[in-house]
Coordinates of C-alpha atoms and ligand atoms in Angstrom, one line a residue:
X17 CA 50.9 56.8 109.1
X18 CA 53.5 56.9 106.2
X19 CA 56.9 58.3 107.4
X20 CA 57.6 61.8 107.9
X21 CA 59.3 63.8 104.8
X22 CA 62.8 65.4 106.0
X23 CA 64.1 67.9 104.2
X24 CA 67.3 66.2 103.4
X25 CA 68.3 62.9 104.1
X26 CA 72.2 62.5 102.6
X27 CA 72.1 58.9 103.6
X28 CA 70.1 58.8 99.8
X29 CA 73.1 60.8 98.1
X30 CA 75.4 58.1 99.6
X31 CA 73.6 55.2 98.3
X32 CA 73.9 56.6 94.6
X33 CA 77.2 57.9 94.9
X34 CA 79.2 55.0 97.5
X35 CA 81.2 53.2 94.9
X36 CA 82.7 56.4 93.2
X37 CA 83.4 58.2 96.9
X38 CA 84.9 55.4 98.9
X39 CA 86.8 54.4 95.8
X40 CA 88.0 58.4 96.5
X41 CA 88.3 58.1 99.9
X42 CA 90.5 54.9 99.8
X43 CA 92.5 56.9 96.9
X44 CA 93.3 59.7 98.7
X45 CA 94.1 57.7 102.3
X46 CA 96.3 55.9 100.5
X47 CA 98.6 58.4 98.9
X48 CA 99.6 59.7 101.9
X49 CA 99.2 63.3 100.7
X50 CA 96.6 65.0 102.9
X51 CA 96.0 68.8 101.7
X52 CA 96.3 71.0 98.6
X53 CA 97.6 68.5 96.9
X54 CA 97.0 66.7 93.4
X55 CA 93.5 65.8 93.9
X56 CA 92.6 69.9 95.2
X57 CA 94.6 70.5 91.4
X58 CA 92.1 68.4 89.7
X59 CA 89.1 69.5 91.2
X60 CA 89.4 72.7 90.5
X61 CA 90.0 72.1 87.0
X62 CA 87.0 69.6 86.7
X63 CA 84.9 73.1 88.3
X64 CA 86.5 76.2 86.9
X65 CA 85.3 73.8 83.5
X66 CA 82.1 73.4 84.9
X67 CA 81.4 76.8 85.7
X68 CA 82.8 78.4 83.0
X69 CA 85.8 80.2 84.3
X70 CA 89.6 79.8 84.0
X71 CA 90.4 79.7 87.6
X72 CA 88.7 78.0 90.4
X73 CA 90.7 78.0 93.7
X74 CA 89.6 75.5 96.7
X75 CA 89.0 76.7 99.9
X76 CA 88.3 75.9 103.4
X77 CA 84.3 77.1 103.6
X78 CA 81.6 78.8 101.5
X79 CA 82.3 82.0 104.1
X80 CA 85.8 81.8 103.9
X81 CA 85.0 81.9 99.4
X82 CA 83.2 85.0 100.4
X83 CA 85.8 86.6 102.2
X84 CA 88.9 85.9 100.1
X85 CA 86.7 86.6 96.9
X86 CA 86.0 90.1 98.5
X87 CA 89.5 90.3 99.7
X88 CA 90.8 89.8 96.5
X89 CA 88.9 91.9 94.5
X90 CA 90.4 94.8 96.8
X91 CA 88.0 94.9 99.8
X92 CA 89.4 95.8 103.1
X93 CA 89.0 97.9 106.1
X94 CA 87.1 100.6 106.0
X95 CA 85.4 100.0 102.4
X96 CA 81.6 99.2 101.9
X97 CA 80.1 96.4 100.4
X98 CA 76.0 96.2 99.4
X99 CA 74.3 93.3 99.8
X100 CA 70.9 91.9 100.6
X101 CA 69.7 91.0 104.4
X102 CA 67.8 88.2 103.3
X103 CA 70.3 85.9 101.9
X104 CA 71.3 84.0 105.9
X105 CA 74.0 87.2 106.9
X106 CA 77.3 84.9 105.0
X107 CA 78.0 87.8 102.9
X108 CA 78.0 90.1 105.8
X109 CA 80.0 87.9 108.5
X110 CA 82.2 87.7 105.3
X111 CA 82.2 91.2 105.1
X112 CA 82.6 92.3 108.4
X113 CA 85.4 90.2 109.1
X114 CA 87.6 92.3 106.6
X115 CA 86.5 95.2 108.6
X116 CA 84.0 96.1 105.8
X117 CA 81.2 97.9 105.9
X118 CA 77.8 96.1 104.9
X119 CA 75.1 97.8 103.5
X120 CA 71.8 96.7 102.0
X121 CA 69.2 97.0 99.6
X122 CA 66.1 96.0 99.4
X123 CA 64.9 92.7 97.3
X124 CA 62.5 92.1 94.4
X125 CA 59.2 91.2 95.9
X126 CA 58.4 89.3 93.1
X127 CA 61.5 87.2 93.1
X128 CA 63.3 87.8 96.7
X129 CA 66.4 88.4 95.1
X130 CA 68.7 91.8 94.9
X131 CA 66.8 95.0 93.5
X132 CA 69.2 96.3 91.5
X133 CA 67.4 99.2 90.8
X134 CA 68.5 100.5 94.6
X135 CA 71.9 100.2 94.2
X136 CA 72.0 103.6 92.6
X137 CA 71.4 105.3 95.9
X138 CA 73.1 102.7 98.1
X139 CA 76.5 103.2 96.7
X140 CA 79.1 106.0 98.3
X141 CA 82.5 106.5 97.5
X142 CA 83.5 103.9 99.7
X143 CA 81.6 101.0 98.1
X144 CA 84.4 98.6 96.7
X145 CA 81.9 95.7 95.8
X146 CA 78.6 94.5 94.9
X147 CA 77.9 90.9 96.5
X148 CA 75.0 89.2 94.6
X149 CA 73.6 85.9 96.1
X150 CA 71.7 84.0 93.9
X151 CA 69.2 82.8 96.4
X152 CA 67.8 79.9 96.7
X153 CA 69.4 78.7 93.8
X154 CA 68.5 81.4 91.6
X155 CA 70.2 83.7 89.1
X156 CA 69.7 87.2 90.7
X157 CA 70.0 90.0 88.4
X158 CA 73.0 89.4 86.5
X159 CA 73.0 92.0 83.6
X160 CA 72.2 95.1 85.9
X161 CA 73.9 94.3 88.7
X162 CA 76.7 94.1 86.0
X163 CA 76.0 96.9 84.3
X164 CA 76.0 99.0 87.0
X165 CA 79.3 98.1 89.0
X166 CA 80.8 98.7 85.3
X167 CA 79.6 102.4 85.2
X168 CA 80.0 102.7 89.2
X169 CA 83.8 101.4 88.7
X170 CA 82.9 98.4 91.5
X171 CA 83.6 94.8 91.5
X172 CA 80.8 92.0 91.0
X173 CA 81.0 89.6 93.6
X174 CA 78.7 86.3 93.0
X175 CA 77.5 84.3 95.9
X176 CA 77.3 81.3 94.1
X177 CA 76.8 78.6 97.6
X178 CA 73.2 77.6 96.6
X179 CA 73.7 78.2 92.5
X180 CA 75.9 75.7 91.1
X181 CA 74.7 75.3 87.5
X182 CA 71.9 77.9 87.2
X183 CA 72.5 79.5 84.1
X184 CA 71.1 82.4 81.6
X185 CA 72.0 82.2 77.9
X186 CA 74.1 79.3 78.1
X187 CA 76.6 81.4 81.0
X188 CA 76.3 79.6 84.3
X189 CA 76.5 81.3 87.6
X190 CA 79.8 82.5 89.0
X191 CA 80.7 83.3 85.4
X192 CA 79.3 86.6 85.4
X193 CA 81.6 88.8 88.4
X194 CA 85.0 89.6 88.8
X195 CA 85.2 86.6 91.6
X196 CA 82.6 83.9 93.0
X197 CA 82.4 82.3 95.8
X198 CA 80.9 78.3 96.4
X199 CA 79.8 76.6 99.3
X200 CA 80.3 72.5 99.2
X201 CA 78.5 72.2 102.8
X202 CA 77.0 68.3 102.6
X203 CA 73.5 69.9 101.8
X204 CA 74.1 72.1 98.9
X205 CA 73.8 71.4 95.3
X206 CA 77.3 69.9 95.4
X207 CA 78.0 68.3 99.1
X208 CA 81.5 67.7 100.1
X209 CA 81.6 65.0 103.7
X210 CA 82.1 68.4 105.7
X211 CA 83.2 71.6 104.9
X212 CA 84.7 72.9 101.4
X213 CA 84.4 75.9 99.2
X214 CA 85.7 77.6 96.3
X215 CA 86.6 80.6 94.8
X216 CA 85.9 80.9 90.7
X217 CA 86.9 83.5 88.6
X218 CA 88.1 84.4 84.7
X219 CA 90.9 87.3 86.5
X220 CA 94.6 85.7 86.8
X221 CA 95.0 88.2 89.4
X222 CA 92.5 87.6 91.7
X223 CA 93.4 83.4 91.3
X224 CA 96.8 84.3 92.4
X225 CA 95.8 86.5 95.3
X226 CA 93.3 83.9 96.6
X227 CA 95.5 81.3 96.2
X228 CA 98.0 83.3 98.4
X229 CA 95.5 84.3 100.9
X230 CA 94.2 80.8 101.6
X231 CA 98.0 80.0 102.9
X232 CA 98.9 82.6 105.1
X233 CA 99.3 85.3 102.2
X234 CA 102.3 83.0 100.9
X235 CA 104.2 84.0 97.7
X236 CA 107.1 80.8 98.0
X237 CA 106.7 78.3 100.9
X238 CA 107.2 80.2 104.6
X239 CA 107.6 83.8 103.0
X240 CA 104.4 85.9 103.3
X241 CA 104.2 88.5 100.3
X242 CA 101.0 89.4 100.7
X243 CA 99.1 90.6 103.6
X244 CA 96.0 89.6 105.3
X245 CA 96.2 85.9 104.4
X246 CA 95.0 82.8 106.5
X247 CA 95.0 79.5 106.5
X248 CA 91.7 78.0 104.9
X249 CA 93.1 75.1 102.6
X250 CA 90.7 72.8 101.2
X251 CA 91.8 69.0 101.7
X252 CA 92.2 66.2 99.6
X253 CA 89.4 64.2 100.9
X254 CA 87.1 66.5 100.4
X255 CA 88.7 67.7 96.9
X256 CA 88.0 63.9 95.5
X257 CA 85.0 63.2 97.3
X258 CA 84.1 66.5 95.1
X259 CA 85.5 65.1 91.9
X260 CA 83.7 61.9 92.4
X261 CA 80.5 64.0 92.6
X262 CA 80.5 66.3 90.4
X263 CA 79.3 64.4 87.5
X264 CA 76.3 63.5 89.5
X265 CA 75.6 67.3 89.8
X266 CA 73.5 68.1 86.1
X267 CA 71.3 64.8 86.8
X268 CA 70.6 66.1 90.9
X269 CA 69.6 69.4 89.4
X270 CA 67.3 68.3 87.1
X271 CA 65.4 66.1 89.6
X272 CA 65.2 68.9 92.0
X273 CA 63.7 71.7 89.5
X274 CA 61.7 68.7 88.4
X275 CA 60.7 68.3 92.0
X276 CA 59.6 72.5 92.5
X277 CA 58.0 72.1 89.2
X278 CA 55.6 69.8 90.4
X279 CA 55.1 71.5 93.5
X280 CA 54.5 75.1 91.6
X281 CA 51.4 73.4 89.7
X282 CA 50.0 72.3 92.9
X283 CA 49.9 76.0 94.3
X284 CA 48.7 77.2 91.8
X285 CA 45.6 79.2 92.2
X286 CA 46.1 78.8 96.2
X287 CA 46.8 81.1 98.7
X288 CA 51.0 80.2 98.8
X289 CA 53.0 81.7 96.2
X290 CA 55.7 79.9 95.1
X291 CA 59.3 81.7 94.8
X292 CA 61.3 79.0 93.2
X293 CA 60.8 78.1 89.3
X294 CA 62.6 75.2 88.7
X295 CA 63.3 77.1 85.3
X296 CA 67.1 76.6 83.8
X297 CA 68.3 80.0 85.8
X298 CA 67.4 78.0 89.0
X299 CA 68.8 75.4 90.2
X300 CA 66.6 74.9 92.7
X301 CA 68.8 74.2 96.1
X302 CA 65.9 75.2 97.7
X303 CA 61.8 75.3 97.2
X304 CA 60.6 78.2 98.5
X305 CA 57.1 79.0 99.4
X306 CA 55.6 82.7 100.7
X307 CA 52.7 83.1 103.1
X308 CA 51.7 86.1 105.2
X309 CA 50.6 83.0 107.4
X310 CA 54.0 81.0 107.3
X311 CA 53.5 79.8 111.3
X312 CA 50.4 78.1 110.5
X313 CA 51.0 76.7 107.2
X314 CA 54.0 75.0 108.9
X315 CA 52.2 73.7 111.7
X316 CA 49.9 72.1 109.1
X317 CA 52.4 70.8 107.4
X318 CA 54.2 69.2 110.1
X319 CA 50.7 67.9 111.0
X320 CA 50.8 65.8 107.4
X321 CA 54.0 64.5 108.2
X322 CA 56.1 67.1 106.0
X323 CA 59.0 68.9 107.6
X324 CA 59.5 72.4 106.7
X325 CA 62.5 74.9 106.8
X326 CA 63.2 79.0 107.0
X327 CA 65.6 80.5 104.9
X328 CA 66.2 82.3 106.7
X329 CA 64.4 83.7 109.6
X330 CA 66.5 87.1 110.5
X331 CA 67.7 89.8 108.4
X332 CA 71.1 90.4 108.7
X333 CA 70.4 93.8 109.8
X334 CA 68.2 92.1 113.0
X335 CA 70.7 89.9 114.0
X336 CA 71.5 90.7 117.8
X337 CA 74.9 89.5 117.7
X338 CA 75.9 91.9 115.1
X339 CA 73.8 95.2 116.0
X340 CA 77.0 96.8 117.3
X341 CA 78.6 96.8 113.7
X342 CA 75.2 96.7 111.1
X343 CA 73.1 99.6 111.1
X344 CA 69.3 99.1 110.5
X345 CA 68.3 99.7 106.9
X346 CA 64.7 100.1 105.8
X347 CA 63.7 97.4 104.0
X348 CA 59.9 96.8 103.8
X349 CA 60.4 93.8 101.2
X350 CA 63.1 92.1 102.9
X351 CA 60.7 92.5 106.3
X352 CA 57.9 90.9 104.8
X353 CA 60.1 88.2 102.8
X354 CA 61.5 87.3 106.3
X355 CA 58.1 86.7 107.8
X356 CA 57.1 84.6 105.0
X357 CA 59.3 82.1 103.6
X358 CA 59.0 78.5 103.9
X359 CA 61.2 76.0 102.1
X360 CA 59.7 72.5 101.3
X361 CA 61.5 69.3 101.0
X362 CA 63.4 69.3 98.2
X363 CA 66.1 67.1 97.3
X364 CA 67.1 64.7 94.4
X365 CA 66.7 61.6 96.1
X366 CA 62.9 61.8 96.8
X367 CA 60.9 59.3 95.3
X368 CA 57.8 60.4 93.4
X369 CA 55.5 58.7 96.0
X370 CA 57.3 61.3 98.3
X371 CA 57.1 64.5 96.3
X372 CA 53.4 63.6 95.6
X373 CA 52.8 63.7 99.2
X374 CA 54.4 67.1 99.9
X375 CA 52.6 67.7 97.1
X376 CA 49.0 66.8 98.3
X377 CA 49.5 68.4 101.8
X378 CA 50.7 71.5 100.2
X379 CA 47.5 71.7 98.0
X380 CA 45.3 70.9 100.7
X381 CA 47.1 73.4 102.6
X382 CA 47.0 76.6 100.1
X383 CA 43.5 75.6 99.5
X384 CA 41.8 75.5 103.1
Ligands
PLP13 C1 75.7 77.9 102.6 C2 75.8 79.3 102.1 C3 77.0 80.0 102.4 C4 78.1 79.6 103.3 O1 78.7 78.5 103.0 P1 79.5 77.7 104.2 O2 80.3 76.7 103.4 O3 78.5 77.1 105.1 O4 80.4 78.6 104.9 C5 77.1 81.3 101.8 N1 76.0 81.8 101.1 C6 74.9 81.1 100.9 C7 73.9 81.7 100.0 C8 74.8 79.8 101.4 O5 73.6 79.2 101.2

C-alpha cells in the first residue's frame, strides 16, 4: 500500500526553502544580536507591506497578538469581548487573560464563520471589542462586522492566525480592524521554526502601545510607562527565518486553494459538504469538510491511508478547564459545526499523485 497522507509534513517546506533559511539562520548567529533587533525591524516592514497596513509589530505568539491587540485597542478587566466558540478558544484564553469577559455568537451555517447578524443582541455596554477570526483561512464578514462596531462605537479586532493573504476587493486580511493579530506557528500559512506572531494595524497608537506592552509596558529602556505590559519579544531567528519565507507565501497559497479546489469538485453531489473555497477570500490554511457522520468518515479515511484532523473539537464554551470563567451560550450552529468538521490534508507541498489520492478516497467516501 502507498504511504499514508499526513496532514503536514514541514520536512517538504524545508526542502524548498533550505538555502534562503539557513543562509538566515547563519545571518543572524553570526551578528551576535539575538532579539528585537534589526532583522525583527525588517520583517515587520516586509509584513505590515504585505498586509496592507502601516504598522506590524512582532511578537512572542499568535495568543500573545491576540491579547496585546485587544489590550491595545483598550480592553481590560472587566470589559466584554464577542467572539465565536468555534474558532479553537485563542480569542478567549486571550481574552480571559486581560480579565475580559468572552461572549459568543453563533456562526453562519453556511460558512462556519461569525454571524454578524447576532451581534446586535450580544453587545452590552460593556462590550469593548469585536474579535473576528477568519477561520480556516477565510475572510469572515468584514463589511458588517465593520459596520456595526462603527455604529456600536467598538473596536474591530481581526484574528488573522490562519488568514494571511486572503483578501476581498483587493484589501487583504488584517487590513480591515482597528488591530490584527498573526500567528507564525510552523504549520500556518507563514511558519516560523517555533513560535512567532504579530500584531498589524493602520493606528500609530495602538503600534506604539503594543510595542510597549511586548517589553514590560516600557516607554525608554527599564522605565515602565505603561501598565499591563509583558515580556513577549519576537527573536531574530525567527524574524529572518520569516523574511526568508515570506516571498514563498503568494506561491504556497495558490497551491493550497488549488489543492481544496480540487477536492470541492470531488464532493460534489456527495453526502460531505465542503466549507473551504479555495476562492481569493480564502486562503485555505485549512480544507474543511462537514458530516453529520464525521467519526465514520474519518475512520474510512484513515482506512485509505489519509490522515484527518478536527478543528476543532470543543466549543470554547465546553471547555472544562474554563467553565468556572465562560458561561454556556446557546449556540445550535456552533453545536452542530463542532460535531462535524473534518479537515483534509492540505498543504503546498503535496504532489498531485497525493491530492489525487485524498481526492479518490474522499469521493468514494461521500459517495458510499
Ligand atoms: C494558531 C491560531 C492562533 C494562535 O496562535 P499561536 O501562535 O499558536 O499562539 C490563534 N487563532 C487562530 C485562528 C489560530 O489558528
Amino acid at each position: 500500500m502507498a504511504p499514508p497522507i499526513l496532514m503536514n509534513d514541514l520536512s517538504r517546506q524545508h526542502l524548498a526553502t533550505s538555502s534562503e533559511v539557513s543562509a538566515a539562520i547563519d545571518r543572524v548567529v553570526a551578528s551576535g544580536w539575538y532579539s528585537l533587533g534589526p532583522e525583527v525591524d525588517a520583517f515587520e516592514v516586509s509584513l505590515a507591506r504585505f498586509v496592507g497596513v502601516r504598522h506590524a509589530v512582532g511578537v512572542a505568539s499568535g495568543t500573545d497578538a491576540l491579547e496585546l491587540a485587544l489590550s491595545a485597542v483598550g480592553c481590560g478587566v472587566g470589559d466584554e469581548v464577542v467572539t465565536v466558540a468555534n474558532a479553537g478558544a485563542y480569542g478567549t484564553v486571550a481574552a480571559l487573560r486581560l480579565g475580559c469577559r468572552p461572549r459568543f455568537v453563533d456562526v453562519d451555517p453556511e460558512t462556519l464563520l461569525m454571524d454578524a447578524a447576532q451581534l446586535e443582541v450580544a453587545t452590552t455596554t460593556r462590550t469593548r471589542a469585536v474579535l473576528l477570526t477568519h477561520l480556516y483561512g477565510r475572510l469572515g464578514p468584514v463589511e458588517e462586522v465593520q459596520a456595526f462596531c462603527n455604529r456600536a462605537g467598538i473596536a474591530l479586532v481581526e484574528d488573522c492566525a490562519q488568514a494571511i493573504r486572503a483578501e476581498r476587493r483587493g484589501c487583504r486580511a488584517g487590513s480591515f480592524g482597528a488591530a490584527a493579530a498573526f500567528s507564525f506557528y510552523p504549520t500556518k500559512n507563514l511558519g516560523a521554526l517555533g513560535d512567532g506572531g504579530a500584531v498589524c494595524t493602520d493606528d500609530d497608537e495602538v503600534a506604539t502601545a503594543v510595542r510597549s506592552l511586548r517589553q514590560y509596558g516600557w516607554g525608554e529602556r527599564y522605565q515602565i510607562t505603561r501598565p499591563g505590559g509583558r515580556n513577549s519579544r519576537l527573536d531574530e531567528l525567527q524574524a529572518a527565518v520569516l523574511s526568508a519565507k515570506l516571498p514563498f507565501v503568494p506561491g504556497w497559497i495558490n497551491r493550497r486553494r488549488e489543492i481544496v479546489r480540487r477536492y470541492r469538485e470531488a464532493v460534489a453531489g456527495g453526502s460531505l459538504r465542503m466549507v473551504s473555497t479555495g476562492a481569493l477570500d480564502d486562503a485555505a490554511q485549512l480544507a474543511v469538510v462537514v458530516s453529520p457522520e464525521r467519526d465514520i468518515v474519518r475512520r474510512l479515511l484513515e482506512e485509505h491511508g489519509i490522515a484527518t484532523a478536527i478543528h476543532y473539537p470543543v466549543a470554547d464554551d465546553e471547555q472544562t478547564g474554563l467553565a468556572r470563567s465562560v458561561e454556556r451560550a446557546e449556540l445550535p450552529v456552533t453545536r452542530t459545526a463542532v460535531s462535524g468538521v473534518l479537515s483534509l490534508p492540505c498543504y503546498p507541498e503535496l504532489t498531485d499523485g497525493e491530492v489525487d489520492r485524498v481526492a479518490e478516497a474522499v469521493l468514494r467516501v461521500s459517495n458510499r
